[in-house]
Amino acid sequence: MFKRIVLTLLLALSMMAPSATLAANQEAKFYAGGSCFKAFPTYDAWIDLMRERNGWFKTWIISWRYDEERFNDAVASVDCTVGIYPSTDGTMVQAFIVKPKQVKEPLPMVLYNRGGNRGFGAVTLAQLLDFIIPLSKQGYVVAATQYRGGSRRSEGQDEFGGRDVQDVLALGELVAAMPETDSSQRFMLGVSRGAMNTFMALRDAPKETTNNYRAVAVIGGLVDLVEMKDFRPEMERVYRALIPNYATQQAEQLYTRSVSLWPEKLPAHVGVLQLHGEDDERVSVQSARTLSERLHTHVRSHNLKVFSGEDHMIRGERETVVAEIDRWFKQHLK
């Protein structure tokens, strides 16, 4: 009881979602905890918080990438809500839902699948400003899961392509039921590790769900975990720490997470767009090229765009990346 009271007080202070587990029979819905901007209602308040947490140098980089005009435009253009929702097994997971202000008709929905693992790469205001809010402004309801174990307000443990895939599917069904959403027009955007979750979710979703997906896009996508071990041997530590049964089922566990090894299992009607930096130091651009070749005989519509001189997040071409994704999605609206 005391722990629950403390958690409730923390919710009131931070306007973020609580982390305590809800009852097993709790209704499956999104439990809103407040606005994404509540903790920093002004640009100066955000920068001050960043300086306190990260020091002056990193804060200078943040202020250079995200100026006051960009911040104020985001506040004025979208409604951004943070909260929690139950995954398929009842685990409470943090998520963000972003939609344009004054939605007049149901909009297509986009599931944004973040990169990283555990707390590294968690969705922050910077990620919201990078891709999520700009995409929502183009006429989408965008929802982003933190995955289980992905933040202090997400229960459970990240399994790097295990039950966290169910976190994606569960959020998708909740967003599809929102009155602002056209559930027959579904898309996904996966960044880095989020590409793995995107393709696994497409493969594992019930047919009635995949029938409503039109297209996906991935940025610097992790599509082959076996190849990744050769490109970045240190990823072996992540695999061992997070993937269940990795020690005894290594081949099986890597295979099931590597879309490049099973492109024939993807729904053929869902268009696939890959965006990759030529100088990506985290995920090999060759893995994207290999997947593109293998998709040719299994997916009706796919494209790979490689950005010369760009790194993993393609931040130097951020506006172009958002425009490419928006164009791809609208091209596949039905």
mmCIF file of C-alpha atoms in Angstrom:
data_model
loop_
_atom_site.group_PDB
_atom_site.id
_atom_site.type_symbol
_atom_site.label_atom_id
_atom_site.label_comp_id
_atom_site.label_asym_id
_atom_site.label_seq_id
_atom_site.Cartn_x
_atom_site.Cartn_y
_atom_site.Cartn_z
ATOM 1 C CA MET A 1 0.000 0.000 0.000
ATOM 2 C CA PHE A 2 2.786 2.414 0.942
ATOM 3 C CA LYS A 3 4.587 1.698 -2.355
ATOM 4 C CA ARG A 4 1.421 2.406 -4.315
ATOM 5 C CA ILE A 5 0.942 5.722 -2.493
ATOM 6 C CA VAL A 6 4.513 6.748 -3.276
ATOM 7 C CA LEU A 7 4.082 5.866 -6.958
ATOM 8 C CA THR A 8 0.876 7.872 -7.104
ATOM 9 C CA LEU A 9 2.668 10.899 -5.648
ATOM 10 C CA LEU A 10 5.415 10.562 -8.237
ATOM 11 C CA LEU A 11 2.800 10.551 -10.972
ATOM 12 C CA ALA A 12 1.315 13.779 -9.690
ATOM 13 C CA LEU A 13 4.740 15.433 -9.588
ATOM 14 C CA SER A 14 5.957 14.325 -12.989
ATOM 15 C CA MET A 15 2.692 14.028 -14.933
ATOM 16 C CA MET A 16 4.049 10.821 -16.351
ATOM 17 C CA ALA A 17 2.372 7.406 -16.210
ATOM 18 C CA PRO A 18 2.573 5.258 -13.066
ATOM 19 C CA SER A 19 4.643 2.099 -13.078
ATOM 20 C CA ALA A 20 2.656 -0.024 -10.645
ATOM 21 C CA THR A 21 1.000 -3.075 -12.162
ATOM 22 C CA LEU A 22 -2.735 -2.732 -12.662
ATOM 23 C CA ALA A 23 -5.089 -5.527 -11.776
ATOM 24 C CA ALA A 24 -5.157 -8.461 -14.155
ATOM 25 C CA ASN A 25 -8.761 -7.688 -15.116
ATOM 26 C CA GLN A 26 -8.039 -3.987 -15.752
ATOM 27 C CA GLU A 27 -9.500 -2.730 -19.023
ATOM 28 C CA ALA A 28 -7.093 -2.814 -21.954
ATOM 29 C CA LYS A 29 -6.721 0.843 -22.803
ATOM 30 C CA PHE A 30 -4.233 3.697 -22.833
ATOM 31 C CA TYR A 31 -3.989 5.297 -19.411
ATOM 32 C CA ALA A 32 -2.968 8.883 -20.103
ATOM 33 C CA GLY A 33 -0.569 10.498 -17.667
ATOM 34 C CA GLY A 34 -0.436 14.004 -19.111
ATOM 35 C CA SER A 35 1.121 16.096 -21.848
ATOM 36 C CA CYS A 36 4.612 15.306 -23.139
ATOM 37 C CA PHE A 37 5.390 18.995 -22.612
ATOM 38 C CA LYS A 38 4.078 19.274 -19.045
ATOM 39 C CA ALA A 39 7.506 18.981 -17.407
ATOM 40 C CA PHE A 40 8.909 21.769 -19.618
ATOM 41 C CA PRO A 41 6.150 24.140 -20.776
ATOM 42 C CA THR A 42 8.700 26.462 -22.432
ATOM 43 C CA TYR A 43 11.819 25.982 -24.503
ATOM 44 C CA ASP A 44 13.989 27.611 -21.848
ATOM 45 C CA ALA A 45 12.627 25.208 -19.216
ATOM 46 C CA TRP A 46 13.594 22.258 -21.407
ATOM 47 C CA ILE A 47 17.094 23.570 -22.088
ATOM 48 C CA ASP A 48 17.611 24.300 -18.384
ATOM 49 C CA LEU A 49 16.632 20.709 -17.555
ATOM 50 C CA MET A 50 18.972 19.355 -20.234
ATOM 51 C CA ARG A 51 21.833 21.467 -18.871
ATOM 52 C CA GLU A 52 21.187 20.147 -15.368
ATOM 53 C CA ARG A 53 21.178 16.544 -16.562
ATOM 54 C CA ASN A 54 23.773 16.569 -19.332
ATOM 55 C CA GLY A 55 26.140 19.507 -18.800
ATOM 56 C CA TRP A 56 26.728 22.510 -21.009
ATOM 57 C CA PHE A 57 28.416 20.837 -24.005
ATOM 58 C CA LYS A 58 25.740 18.231 -24.734
ATOM 59 C CA THR A 59 23.074 20.849 -24.061
ATOM 60 C CA TRP A 60 24.714 23.125 -26.622
ATOM 61 C CA ILE A 61 24.465 20.336 -29.204
ATOM 62 C CA ILE A 62 20.794 19.783 -28.306
ATOM 63 C CA SER A 63 20.003 23.505 -28.607
ATOM 64 C CA TRP A 64 21.791 23.569 -31.982
ATOM 65 C CA ARG A 65 19.747 20.647 -33.313
ATOM 66 C CA TYR A 66 16.441 21.722 -31.793
ATOM 67 C CA ASP A 67 15.965 25.464 -31.709
ATOM 68 C CA GLU A 68 13.176 27.386 -30.001
ATOM 69 C CA GLU A 69 11.185 27.777 -33.208
ATOM 70 C CA ARG A 70 11.081 23.999 -33.704
ATOM 71 C CA PHE A 71 10.015 23.462 -30.091
ATOM 72 C CA ASN A 72 7.266 26.088 -30.219
ATOM 73 C CA ASP A 73 5.969 24.780 -33.544
ATOM 74 C CA ALA A 74 5.646 21.298 -32.038
ATOM 75 C CA VAL A 75 3.714 22.596 -29.033
ATOM 76 C CA ALA A 76 1.365 24.549 -31.301
ATOM 77 C CA SER A 77 0.865 21.804 -33.901
ATOM 78 C CA VAL A 78 0.196 18.550 -32.054
ATOM 79 C CA ASP A 79 -1.304 17.010 -28.956
ATOM 80 C CA CYS A 80 1.294 14.726 -27.381
ATOM 81 C CA THR A 81 0.288 12.460 -24.503
ATOM 82 C CA VAL A 82 2.406 10.094 -22.429
ATOM 83 C CA GLY A 83 0.892 7.191 -20.511
ATOM 84 C CA ILE A 84 0.887 3.451 -19.983
ATOM 85 C CA TYR A 85 -1.002 0.531 -21.485
ATOM 86 C CA PRO A 86 -1.240 -3.210 -20.834
ATOM 87 C CA SER A 87 0.602 -5.510 -23.188
ATOM 88 C CA THR A 88 -0.919 -8.876 -24.091
ATOM 89 C CA ASP A 89 0.350 -10.478 -20.864
ATOM 90 C CA GLY A 90 -0.723 -7.581 -18.627
ATOM 91 C CA THR A 91 2.730 -5.992 -18.363
ATOM 92 C CA MET A 92 2.303 -2.219 -18.150
ATOM 93 C CA VAL A 93 4.344 -0.394 -20.771
ATOM 94 C CA GLN A 94 4.960 3.293 -21.303
ATOM 95 C CA ALA A 95 3.977 4.881 -24.609
ATOM 96 C CA PHE A 96 3.457 8.209 -26.351
ATOM 97 C CA ILE A 97 0.547 9.123 -28.617
ATOM 98 C CA VAL A 98 0.870 12.132 -30.911
ATOM 99 C CA LYS A 99 -1.852 13.532 -33.157
ATOM 100 C CA PRO A 100 -2.488 16.821 -34.951
ATOM 101 C CA LYS A 101 -4.556 19.351 -33.086
ATOM 102 C CA GLN A 102 -8.244 19.506 -34.042
ATOM 103 C CA VAL A 103 -8.568 16.193 -35.881
ATOM 104 C CA LYS A 104 -11.632 16.518 -38.109
ATOM 105 C CA GLU A 105 -11.724 13.000 -39.565
ATOM 106 C CA PRO A 106 -10.118 9.640 -38.756
ATOM 107 C CA LEU A 107 -6.428 9.618 -39.667
ATOM 108 C CA PRO A 108 -4.026 6.846 -40.692
ATOM 109 C CA MET A 109 -2.024 5.438 -37.767
ATOM 110 C CA VAL A 110 1.723 4.906 -37.458
ATOM 111 C CA LEU A 111 3.435 2.749 -34.852
ATOM 112 C CA TYR A 112 6.907 4.140 -34.137
ATOM 113 C CA ASN A 113 9.272 1.425 -32.934
ATOM 114 C CA ARG A 114 12.308 2.958 -31.224
ATOM 115 C CA GLY A 115 15.867 1.746 -31.307
ATOM 116 C CA GLY A 116 18.327 0.872 -28.570
ATOM 117 C CA ASN A 117 17.742 -1.556 -25.733
ATOM 118 C CA ARG A 118 16.504 -1.188 -22.180
ATOM 119 C CA GLY A 119 16.832 2.518 -21.287
ATOM 120 C CA PHE A 120 19.354 3.298 -24.009
ATOM 121 C CA GLY A 121 17.546 4.875 -26.951
ATOM 122 C CA ALA A 122 14.324 5.471 -24.984
ATOM 123 C CA VAL A 123 11.864 7.908 -26.535
ATOM 124 C CA THR A 124 12.598 11.444 -25.333
ATOM 125 C CA LEU A 125 11.511 14.892 -26.455
ATOM 126 C CA ALA A 126 14.447 14.898 -28.870
ATOM 127 C CA GLN A 127 13.123 11.768 -30.616
ATOM 128 C CA LEU A 128 9.652 13.262 -30.638
ATOM 129 C CA LEU A 129 11.035 16.355 -32.366
ATOM 130 C CA ASP A 130 13.177 14.306 -34.771
ATOM 131 C CA PHE A 131 10.625 12.062 -36.458
ATOM 132 C CA ILE A 132 7.433 11.494 -34.473
ATOM 133 C CA ILE A 133 5.980 15.007 -34.284
ATOM 134 C CA PRO A 134 7.032 16.020 -37.833
ATOM 135 C CA LEU A 135 5.373 12.873 -39.186
ATOM 136 C CA SER A 136 2.203 13.409 -37.158
ATOM 137 C CA LYS A 137 1.959 16.939 -38.569
ATOM 138 C CA GLN A 138 1.579 15.382 -42.016
ATOM 139 C CA GLY A 139 -1.737 13.853 -40.953
ATOM 140 C CA TYR A 140 -1.106 10.757 -38.825
ATOM 141 C CA VAL A 141 -1.834 9.489 -35.341
ATOM 142 C CA VAL A 142 1.619 8.292 -34.257
ATOM 143 C CA ALA A 143 2.107 6.007 -31.250
ATOM 144 C CA ALA A 144 5.496 5.050 -29.813
ATOM 145 C CA THR A 145 6.069 2.266 -27.299
ATOM 146 C CA GLN A 146 9.028 2.279 -24.918
ATOM 147 C CA TYR A 147 8.897 -1.565 -24.841
ATOM 148 C CA ARG A 148 8.854 -3.513 -21.588
ATOM 149 C CA GLY A 149 11.873 -2.645 -19.474
ATOM 150 C CA GLY A 150 12.560 0.318 -21.750
ATOM 151 C CA SER A 151 12.053 3.071 -19.193
ATOM 152 C CA ARG A 152 11.461 3.538 -15.484
ATOM 153 C CA ARG A 153 7.730 3.470 -16.195
ATOM 154 C CA SER A 154 7.739 0.286 -18.268
ATOM 155 C CA GLU A 155 7.500 -2.958 -16.325
ATOM 156 C CA GLY A 156 9.280 -6.185 -17.190
ATOM 157 C CA GLN A 157 12.537 -6.812 -19.004
ATOM 158 C CA ASP A 158 13.482 -6.032 -22.559
ATOM 159 C CA GLU A 159 13.842 -9.281 -24.512
ATOM 160 C CA PHE A 160 15.219 -7.691 -27.700
ATOM 161 C CA GLY A 161 12.700 -9.249 -30.043
ATOM 162 C CA GLY A 162 10.906 -11.480 -27.535
ATOM 163 C CA ARG A 163 7.743 -10.470 -25.728
ATOM 164 C CA ASP A 164 8.466 -6.824 -26.547
ATOM 165 C CA VAL A 165 7.054 -7.602 -30.001
ATOM 166 C CA GLN A 166 3.731 -8.183 -28.264
ATOM 167 C CA ASP A 167 4.081 -4.698 -26.764
ATOM 168 C CA VAL A 168 4.045 -3.333 -30.325
ATOM 169 C CA LEU A 169 1.006 -5.377 -31.338
ATOM 170 C CA ALA A 170 -0.945 -4.518 -28.183
ATOM 171 C CA LEU A 171 -0.375 -0.787 -28.638
ATOM 172 C CA GLY A 172 -1.429 -1.096 -32.264
ATOM 173 C CA GLU A 173 -4.809 -2.514 -31.328
ATOM 174 C CA LEU A 174 -5.404 0.196 -28.723
ATOM 175 C CA VAL A 175 -4.553 2.976 -31.156
ATOM 176 C CA ALA A 176 -6.646 1.376 -33.905
ATOM 177 C CA ALA A 177 -9.685 1.603 -31.612
ATOM 178 C CA MET A 178 -9.296 5.348 -31.059
ATOM 179 C CA PRO A 179 -12.003 7.491 -32.720
ATOM 180 C CA GLU A 180 -9.312 9.704 -34.286
ATOM 181 C CA THR A 181 -7.798 6.711 -36.109
ATOM 182 C CA ASP A 182 -8.689 5.005 -39.373
ATOM 183 C CA SER A 183 -7.898 1.419 -38.380
ATOM 184 C CA SER A 184 -7.872 0.268 -42.021
ATOM 185 C CA GLN A 185 -4.858 2.457 -42.796
ATOM 186 C CA ARG A 186 -1.960 1.246 -40.640
ATOM 187 C CA PHE A 187 1.772 1.874 -40.964
ATOM 188 C CA MET A 188 4.931 1.285 -38.949
ATOM 189 C CA LEU A 189 8.224 3.148 -38.681
ATOM 190 C CA GLY A 190 11.151 1.308 -37.095
ATOM 191 C CA VAL A 191 14.490 2.853 -36.165
ATOM 192 C CA SER A 192 17.580 0.647 -35.766
ATOM 193 C CA ARG A 193 16.501 -2.203 -33.427
ATOM 194 C CA GLY A 194 12.927 -1.005 -34.044
ATOM 195 C CA ALA A 195 13.165 -2.451 -37.552
ATOM 196 C CA MET A 196 13.489 -5.905 -35.984
ATOM 197 C CA ASN A 197 10.341 -5.286 -33.928
ATOM 198 C CA THR A 198 8.540 -3.893 -36.964
ATOM 199 C CA PHE A 199 9.145 -6.907 -39.189
ATOM 200 C CA MET A 200 8.527 -9.422 -36.401
ATOM 201 C CA ALA A 201 5.227 -7.697 -35.577
ATOM 202 C CA LEU A 202 4.192 -7.891 -39.235
ATOM 203 C CA ARG A 203 5.047 -11.588 -39.301
ATOM 204 C CA ASP A 204 3.370 -12.468 -36.001
ATOM 205 C CA ALA A 205 0.197 -10.358 -36.164
ATOM 206 C CA PRO A 206 -3.117 -12.073 -36.908
ATOM 207 C CA LYS A 207 -4.114 -11.986 -40.571
ATOM 208 C CA GLU A 208 -7.026 -9.642 -39.877
ATOM 209 C CA THR A 209 -4.501 -7.182 -38.466
ATOM 210 C CA THR A 210 -1.871 -7.448 -41.206
ATOM 211 C CA ASN A 211 -4.618 -6.999 -43.803
ATOM 212 C CA ASN A 212 -4.938 -3.420 -42.537
ATOM 213 C CA TYR A 213 -1.235 -2.605 -42.777
ATOM 214 C CA ARG A 214 -0.303 -0.730 -45.929
ATOM 215 C CA ALA A 215 3.432 -0.048 -45.625
ATOM 216 C CA VAL A 216 6.398 0.178 -43.254
ATOM 217 C CA ALA A 217 9.594 2.220 -43.239
ATOM 218 C CA VAL A 218 12.836 1.549 -41.372
ATOM 219 C CA ILE A 219 15.813 3.822 -40.640
ATOM 220 C CA GLY A 220 19.213 2.188 -40.131
ATOM 221 C CA GLY A 221 17.336 -1.050 -39.673
ATOM 222 C CA LEU A 222 18.653 -4.073 -37.781
ATOM 223 C CA VAL A 223 17.550 -6.832 -40.144
ATOM 224 C CA ASP A 224 20.157 -9.580 -39.643
ATOM 225 C CA LEU A 225 21.416 -10.316 -36.125
ATOM 226 C CA VAL A 226 23.883 -12.924 -37.365
ATOM 227 C CA GLU A 227 25.558 -10.447 -39.709
ATOM 228 C CA MET A 228 25.474 -7.856 -36.930
ATOM 229 C CA LYS A 229 27.717 -10.050 -34.761
ATOM 230 C CA ASP A 230 30.396 -9.862 -37.440
ATOM 231 C CA PHE A 231 29.951 -6.123 -38.011
ATOM 232 C CA ARG A 232 29.813 -5.227 -34.309
ATOM 233 C CA PRO A 233 31.064 -8.127 -32.135
ATOM 234 C CA GLU A 234 30.155 -6.201 -28.967
ATOM 235 C CA MET A 235 26.467 -6.813 -29.758
ATOM 236 C CA GLU A 236 27.013 -10.367 -28.514
ATOM 237 C CA ARG A 237 26.869 -8.952 -24.981
ATOM 238 C CA VAL A 238 23.427 -7.475 -25.662
ATOM 239 C CA TYR A 239 22.189 -10.760 -27.089
ATOM 240 C CA ARG A 240 23.408 -12.729 -24.086
ATOM 241 C CA ALA A 241 21.980 -10.257 -21.600
ATOM 242 C CA LEU A 242 18.523 -9.854 -23.127
ATOM 243 C CA ILE A 243 17.503 -12.695 -25.435
ATOM 244 C CA PRO A 244 15.806 -15.527 -23.506
ATOM 245 C CA ASN A 245 17.437 -18.965 -23.893
ATOM 246 C CA TYR A 246 20.252 -17.482 -25.968
ATOM 247 C CA ALA A 247 22.900 -19.690 -24.365
ATOM 248 C CA THR A 248 21.187 -22.914 -25.467
ATOM 249 C CA GLN A 249 19.262 -21.775 -28.587
ATOM 250 C CA GLN A 250 21.551 -19.228 -30.187
ATOM 251 C CA ALA A 251 20.884 -20.118 -33.829
ATOM 252 C CA GLU A 252 17.123 -20.326 -33.367
ATOM 253 C CA GLN A 253 16.874 -17.075 -31.408
ATOM 254 C CA LEU A 254 18.940 -15.086 -33.912
ATOM 255 C CA TYR A 255 17.041 -16.548 -36.851
ATOM 256 C CA THR A 256 13.602 -15.634 -35.555
ATOM 257 C CA ARG A 257 14.723 -12.000 -35.094
ATOM 258 C CA SER A 258 16.371 -11.610 -38.526
ATOM 259 C CA VAL A 259 13.929 -10.673 -41.286
ATOM 260 C CA SER A 260 16.665 -10.978 -43.889
ATOM 261 C CA LEU A 261 16.577 -14.749 -43.288
ATOM 262 C CA TRP A 262 12.791 -15.087 -43.770
ATOM 263 C CA PRO A 263 11.506 -12.398 -46.188
ATOM 264 C CA GLU A 264 8.963 -14.888 -47.530
ATOM 265 C CA LYS A 265 7.100 -14.679 -44.206
ATOM 266 C CA LEU A 266 6.246 -10.988 -44.659
ATOM 267 C CA PRO A 267 2.787 -10.073 -45.992
ATOM 268 C CA ALA A 268 3.354 -9.453 -49.699
ATOM 269 C CA HIS A 269 0.990 -6.481 -49.899
ATOM 270 C CA VAL A 270 2.843 -4.358 -47.301
ATOM 271 C CA GLY A 271 5.307 -1.963 -48.922
ATOM 272 C CA VAL A 272 8.807 -1.811 -47.385
ATOM 273 C CA LEU A 273 10.960 1.331 -47.457
ATOM 274 C CA GLN A 274 14.529 1.159 -46.161
ATOM 275 C CA LEU A 275 16.465 4.362 -45.399
ATOM 276 C CA HIS A 276 20.128 3.940 -44.498
ATOM 277 C CA GLY A 277 23.190 6.130 -44.033
ATOM 278 C CA GLU A 278 26.143 5.156 -46.217
ATOM 279 C CA ASP A 279 28.489 5.742 -43.270
ATOM 280 C CA ASP A 280 26.322 4.013 -40.655
ATOM 281 C CA GLU A 281 28.682 2.845 -37.928
ATOM 282 C CA ARG A 282 26.059 0.920 -35.942
ATOM 283 C CA VAL A 283 24.246 -1.170 -38.573
ATOM 284 C CA SER A 284 25.958 -2.154 -41.814
ATOM 285 C CA VAL A 285 24.476 -0.594 -44.944
ATOM 286 C CA GLN A 286 25.291 -3.894 -46.680
ATOM 287 C CA SER A 287 22.664 -5.634 -44.549
ATOM 288 C CA ALA A 288 20.060 -3.241 -45.979
ATOM 289 C CA ARG A 289 21.238 -3.952 -49.513
ATOM 290 C CA THR A 290 21.065 -7.698 -48.911
ATOM 291 C CA LEU A 291 17.513 -7.478 -47.569
ATOM 292 C CA SER A 292 16.491 -5.334 -50.526
ATOM 293 C CA GLU A 293 17.690 -8.045 -52.913
ATOM 294 C CA ARG A 294 15.813 -10.736 -51.000
ATOM 295 C CA LEU A 295 12.583 -8.735 -50.804
ATOM 296 C CA HIS A 296 12.393 -8.535 -54.580
ATOM 297 C CA THR A 297 10.612 -11.867 -55.029
ATOM 298 C CA HIS A 298 8.482 -11.716 -51.883
ATOM 299 C CA VAL A 299 7.111 -8.161 -51.500
ATOM 300 C CA ARG A 300 5.236 -6.320 -54.241
ATOM 301 C CA SER A 301 6.566 -2.892 -53.349
ATOM 302 C CA HIS A 302 9.918 -2.066 -51.777
ATOM 303 C CA ASN A 303 12.637 0.553 -52.029
ATOM 304 C CA LEU A 304 16.064 1.246 -50.530
ATOM 305 C CA LYS A 305 17.418 4.787 -50.322
ATOM 306 C CA VAL A 306 21.036 5.184 -49.158
ATOM 307 C CA PHE A 307 22.148 8.628 -47.971
ATOM 308 C CA SER A 308 25.730 9.451 -48.884
ATOM 309 C CA GLY A 309 27.832 10.776 -46.017
ATOM 310 C CA GLU A 310 25.147 10.121 -43.405
ATOM 311 C CA ASP A 311 25.419 8.077 -40.237
ATOM 312 C CA HIS A 312 23.043 5.824 -38.332
ATOM 313 C CA MET A 313 20.216 8.294 -37.653
ATOM 314 C CA ILE A 314 20.573 10.286 -40.926
ATOM 315 C CA ARG A 315 20.074 13.468 -38.878
ATOM 316 C CA GLY A 316 21.719 15.631 -41.525
ATOM 317 C CA GLU A 317 18.815 14.814 -43.853
ATOM 318 C CA ARG A 318 16.069 14.768 -41.222
ATOM 319 C CA GLU A 319 13.508 16.756 -43.218
ATOM 320 C CA THR A 320 14.173 14.682 -46.332
ATOM 321 C CA VAL A 321 13.779 11.463 -44.326
ATOM 322 C CA VAL A 322 10.388 12.548 -42.954
ATOM 323 C CA ALA A 323 9.273 13.611 -46.443
ATOM 324 C CA GLU A 324 10.349 10.257 -47.922
ATOM 325 C CA ILE A 325 8.453 8.333 -45.253
ATOM 326 C CA ASP A 326 5.337 10.475 -45.648
ATOM 327 C CA ARG A 327 5.453 10.048 -49.436
ATOM 328 C CA TRP A 328 5.865 6.272 -49.106
ATOM 329 C CA PHE A 329 2.963 5.962 -46.692
ATOM 330 C CA LYS A 330 0.602 8.148 -48.719
ATOM 331 C CA GLN A 331 1.562 6.241 -51.854
ATOM 332 C CA HIS A 332 0.277 3.076 -50.165
ATOM 333 C CA LEU A 333 -2.978 4.440 -48.755
ATOM 334 C CA LYS A 334 -5.918 2.372 -49.923
#
